[in-house]
GROMACS .gro file of C-alpha atoms in nm:
model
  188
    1UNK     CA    1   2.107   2.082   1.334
    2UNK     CA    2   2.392   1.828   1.273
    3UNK     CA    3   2.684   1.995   1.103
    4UNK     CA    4   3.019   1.757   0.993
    5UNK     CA    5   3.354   1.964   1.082
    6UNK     CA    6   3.676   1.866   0.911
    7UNK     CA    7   4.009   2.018   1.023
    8UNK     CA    8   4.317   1.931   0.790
    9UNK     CA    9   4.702   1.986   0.833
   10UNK     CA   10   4.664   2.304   0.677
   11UNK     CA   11   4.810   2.617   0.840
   12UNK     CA   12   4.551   2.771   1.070
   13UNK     CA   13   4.399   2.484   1.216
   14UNK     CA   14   4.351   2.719   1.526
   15UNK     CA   15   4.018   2.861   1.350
   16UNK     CA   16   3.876   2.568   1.366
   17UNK     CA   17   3.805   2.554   1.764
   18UNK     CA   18   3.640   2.889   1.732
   19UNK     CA   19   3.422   2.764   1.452
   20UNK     CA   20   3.327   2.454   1.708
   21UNK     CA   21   3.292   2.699   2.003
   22UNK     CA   22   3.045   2.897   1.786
   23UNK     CA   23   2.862   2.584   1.685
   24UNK     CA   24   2.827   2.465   2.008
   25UNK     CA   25   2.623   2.811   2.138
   26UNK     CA   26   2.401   2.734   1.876
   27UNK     CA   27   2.081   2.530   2.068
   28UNK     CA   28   2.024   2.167   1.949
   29UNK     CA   29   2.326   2.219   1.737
   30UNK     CA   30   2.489   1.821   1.695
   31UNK     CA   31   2.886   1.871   1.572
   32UNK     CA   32   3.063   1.587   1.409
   33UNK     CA   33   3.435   1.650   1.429
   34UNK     CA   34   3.695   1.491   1.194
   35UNK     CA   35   4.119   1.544   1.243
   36UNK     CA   36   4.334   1.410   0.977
   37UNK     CA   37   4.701   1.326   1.078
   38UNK     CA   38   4.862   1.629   0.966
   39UNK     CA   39   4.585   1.842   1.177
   40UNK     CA   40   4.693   1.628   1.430
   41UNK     CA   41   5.021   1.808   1.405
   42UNK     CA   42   4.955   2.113   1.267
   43UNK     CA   43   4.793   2.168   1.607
   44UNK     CA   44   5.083   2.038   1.787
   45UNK     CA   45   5.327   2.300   1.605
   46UNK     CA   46   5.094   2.625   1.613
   47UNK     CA   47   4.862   2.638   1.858
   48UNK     CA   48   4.855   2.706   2.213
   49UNK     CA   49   4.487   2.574   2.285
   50UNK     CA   50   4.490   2.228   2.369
   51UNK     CA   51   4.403   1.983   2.162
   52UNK     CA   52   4.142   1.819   2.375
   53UNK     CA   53   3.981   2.154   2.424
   54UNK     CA   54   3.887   2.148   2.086
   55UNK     CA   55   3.768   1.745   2.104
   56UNK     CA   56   3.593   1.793   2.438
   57UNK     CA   57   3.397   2.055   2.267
   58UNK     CA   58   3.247   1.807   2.001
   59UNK     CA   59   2.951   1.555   2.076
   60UNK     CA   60   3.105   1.313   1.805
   61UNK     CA   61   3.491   1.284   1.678
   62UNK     CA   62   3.554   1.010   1.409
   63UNK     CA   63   3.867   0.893   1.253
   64UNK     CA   64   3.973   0.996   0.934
   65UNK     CA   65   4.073   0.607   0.865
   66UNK     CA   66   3.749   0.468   0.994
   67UNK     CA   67   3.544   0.448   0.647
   68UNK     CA   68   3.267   0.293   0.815
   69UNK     CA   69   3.126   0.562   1.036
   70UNK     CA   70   2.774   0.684   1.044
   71UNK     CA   71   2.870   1.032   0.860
   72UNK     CA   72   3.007   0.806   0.552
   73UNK     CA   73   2.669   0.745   0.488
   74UNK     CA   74   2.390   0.957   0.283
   75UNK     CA   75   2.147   0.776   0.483
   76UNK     CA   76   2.259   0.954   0.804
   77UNK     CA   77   2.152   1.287   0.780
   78UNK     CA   78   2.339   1.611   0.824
   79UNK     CA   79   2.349   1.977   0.749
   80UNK     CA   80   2.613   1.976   0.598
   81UNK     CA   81   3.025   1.980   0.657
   82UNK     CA   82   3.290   2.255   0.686
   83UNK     CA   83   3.644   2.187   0.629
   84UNK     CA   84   3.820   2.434   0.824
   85UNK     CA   85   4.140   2.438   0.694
   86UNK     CA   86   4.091   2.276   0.429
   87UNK     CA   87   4.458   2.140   0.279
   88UNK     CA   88   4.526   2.148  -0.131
   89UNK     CA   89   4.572   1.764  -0.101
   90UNK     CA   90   4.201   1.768   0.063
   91UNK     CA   91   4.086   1.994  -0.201
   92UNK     CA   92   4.254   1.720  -0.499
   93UNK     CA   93   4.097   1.458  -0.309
   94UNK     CA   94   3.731   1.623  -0.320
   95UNK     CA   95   3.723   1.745  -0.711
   96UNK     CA   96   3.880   1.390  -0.788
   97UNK     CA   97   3.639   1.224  -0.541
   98UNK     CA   98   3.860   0.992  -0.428
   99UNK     CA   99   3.758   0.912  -0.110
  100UNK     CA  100   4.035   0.727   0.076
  101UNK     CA  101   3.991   0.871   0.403
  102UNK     CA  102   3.648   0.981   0.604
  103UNK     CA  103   3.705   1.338   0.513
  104UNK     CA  104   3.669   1.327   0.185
  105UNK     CA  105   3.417   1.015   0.196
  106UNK     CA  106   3.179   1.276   0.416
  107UNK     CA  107   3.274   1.530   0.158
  108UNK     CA  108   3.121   1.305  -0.116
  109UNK     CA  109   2.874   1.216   0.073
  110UNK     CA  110   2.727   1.583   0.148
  111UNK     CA  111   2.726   1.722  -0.224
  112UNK     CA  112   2.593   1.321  -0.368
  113UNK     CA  113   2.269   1.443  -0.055
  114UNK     CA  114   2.304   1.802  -0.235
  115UNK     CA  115   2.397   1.929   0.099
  116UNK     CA  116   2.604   2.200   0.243
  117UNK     CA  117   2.977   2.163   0.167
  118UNK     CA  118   3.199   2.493   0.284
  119UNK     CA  119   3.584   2.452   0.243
  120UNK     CA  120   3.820   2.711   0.394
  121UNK     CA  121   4.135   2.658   0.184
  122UNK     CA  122   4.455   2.733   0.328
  123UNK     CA  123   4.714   2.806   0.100
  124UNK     CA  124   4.938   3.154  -0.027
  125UNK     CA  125   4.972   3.190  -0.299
  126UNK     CA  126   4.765   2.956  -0.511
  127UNK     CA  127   4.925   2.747  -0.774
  128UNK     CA  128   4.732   2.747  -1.106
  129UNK     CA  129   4.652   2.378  -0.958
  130UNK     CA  130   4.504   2.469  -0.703
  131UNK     CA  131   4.270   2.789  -0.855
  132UNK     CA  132   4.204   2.465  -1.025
  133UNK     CA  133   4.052   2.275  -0.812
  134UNK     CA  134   3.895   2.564  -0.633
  135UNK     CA  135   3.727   2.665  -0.930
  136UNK     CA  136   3.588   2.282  -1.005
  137UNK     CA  137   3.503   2.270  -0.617
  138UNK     CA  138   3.252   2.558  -0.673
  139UNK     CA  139   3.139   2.393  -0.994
  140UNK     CA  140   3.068   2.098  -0.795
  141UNK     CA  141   2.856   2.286  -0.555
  142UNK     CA  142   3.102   2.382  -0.284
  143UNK     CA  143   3.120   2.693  -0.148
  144UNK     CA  144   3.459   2.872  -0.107
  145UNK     CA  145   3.576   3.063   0.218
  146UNK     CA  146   3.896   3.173   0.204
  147UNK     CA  147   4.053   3.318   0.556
  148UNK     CA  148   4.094   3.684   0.394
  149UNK     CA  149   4.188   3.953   0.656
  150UNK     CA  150   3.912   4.216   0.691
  151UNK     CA  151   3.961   4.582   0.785
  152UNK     CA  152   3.596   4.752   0.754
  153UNK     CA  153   3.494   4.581   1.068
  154UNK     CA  154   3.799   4.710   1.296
  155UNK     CA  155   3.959   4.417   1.413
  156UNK     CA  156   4.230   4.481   1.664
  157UNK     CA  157   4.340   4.121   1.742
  158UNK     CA  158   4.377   3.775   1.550
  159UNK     CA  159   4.086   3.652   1.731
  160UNK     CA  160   3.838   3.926   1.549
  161UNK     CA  161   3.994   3.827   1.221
  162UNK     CA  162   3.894   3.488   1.259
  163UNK     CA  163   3.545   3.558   1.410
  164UNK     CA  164   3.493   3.728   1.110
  165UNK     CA  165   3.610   3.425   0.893
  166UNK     CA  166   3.378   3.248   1.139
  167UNK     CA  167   3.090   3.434   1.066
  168UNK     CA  168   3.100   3.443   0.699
  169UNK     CA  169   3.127   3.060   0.731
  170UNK     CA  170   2.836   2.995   0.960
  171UNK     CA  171   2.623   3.271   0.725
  172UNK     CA  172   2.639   2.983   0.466
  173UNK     CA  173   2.416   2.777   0.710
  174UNK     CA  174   2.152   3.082   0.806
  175UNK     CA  175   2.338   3.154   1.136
  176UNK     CA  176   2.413   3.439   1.302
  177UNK     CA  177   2.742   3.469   1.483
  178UNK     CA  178   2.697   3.683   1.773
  179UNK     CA  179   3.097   3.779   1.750
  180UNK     CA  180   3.119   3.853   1.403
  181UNK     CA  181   3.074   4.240   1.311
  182UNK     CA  182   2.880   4.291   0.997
  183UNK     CA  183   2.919   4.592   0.757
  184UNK     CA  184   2.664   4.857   0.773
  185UNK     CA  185   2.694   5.118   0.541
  186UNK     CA  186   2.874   5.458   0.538
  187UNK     CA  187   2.723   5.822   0.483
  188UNK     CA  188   2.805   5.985   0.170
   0.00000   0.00000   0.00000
């Protein structure tokens, strides 16, 4: 499995090192990693996790500037990409497909293969603009993920909400998060 992760200057970039940690424990699983700028410093301004703790964990990290890599490609095949945030101006960029940067090239490139394309947008409250472009994203094949706080699995700590966000994302692609906590059912 090859899977193409995307982390934009969106608020909550922190999720996005569980999401790699959790792809990583996955055998044979290959993870592409992408940082624009303002994820870049977004990390620098909320997180405590280093930086390079999050790079070390992925077997490939490509430059948002560098057009030319192999994920820009259809020919180079992958899974499928998460954006995790995903930023409104990354979102604009997608349903305009204007490609001006890697992200949104690899974007393009994943829903042009008919692949996997899962965007975590980041954003409260949504503009009109953005329900927008959210709404043409999912036209155009994407599937939404929005961080939403859970309570019916009995989180107790920041890190369960985002293992559940985690999980739901990684459902998309048929796999099982062994930290996220799954309804069951109550009795009547």
């Amino acid at each position: 499995m090859r899977i193409i992760v995307g982390v934009t200057g969106a608020s909550g970039v922190e999720m996005s090192y569980y999401l790699v940690r959790a792809l990583k424990n996955i055998e044979g699983c290959e993870v592409h990693l992408i940082m624009t700028a303002g994820a870049k410093k977004t990390w620098e301004l909320e997180c405590d996790i280093p930086l390079e703790d999050l790079i070390s964990l992925a077997d490939v990290v490509h430059e948002d500037k560098n057009l030319a890599a192999a994920i820009s490609s259809g020919s180079y095949v992958t899974d499928g990409m998460i954006i995790m945030p995903c930023s409104m101006k990354t979102l604009a960029g997608i349903t305009a497909g204007y490609a001006e940067n890697l992200m949104v090239r690899a974007a393009d490139v994943c829903m042009k293969e008919g692949r996997k394309v899962v965007l975590v947008p980041r954003e409260m409250p949504f503009s009109r603009l953005h329900l927008r472009n959210l709404k043409e994203a999912a036209e155009l094949g994407c599937v939404i993920v929005p961080p939403m706080l859970t309570f019916y699995n009995g989180p107790k700590t920041l890190e369960d909400q985002i293992n559940h966000i985690v999980g739901k994302v990684l459902m998309q692609f048929g796999i099982t998060h062994d930290k996220f906590v799954p309804w069951t059912g109550a009795d009547e």
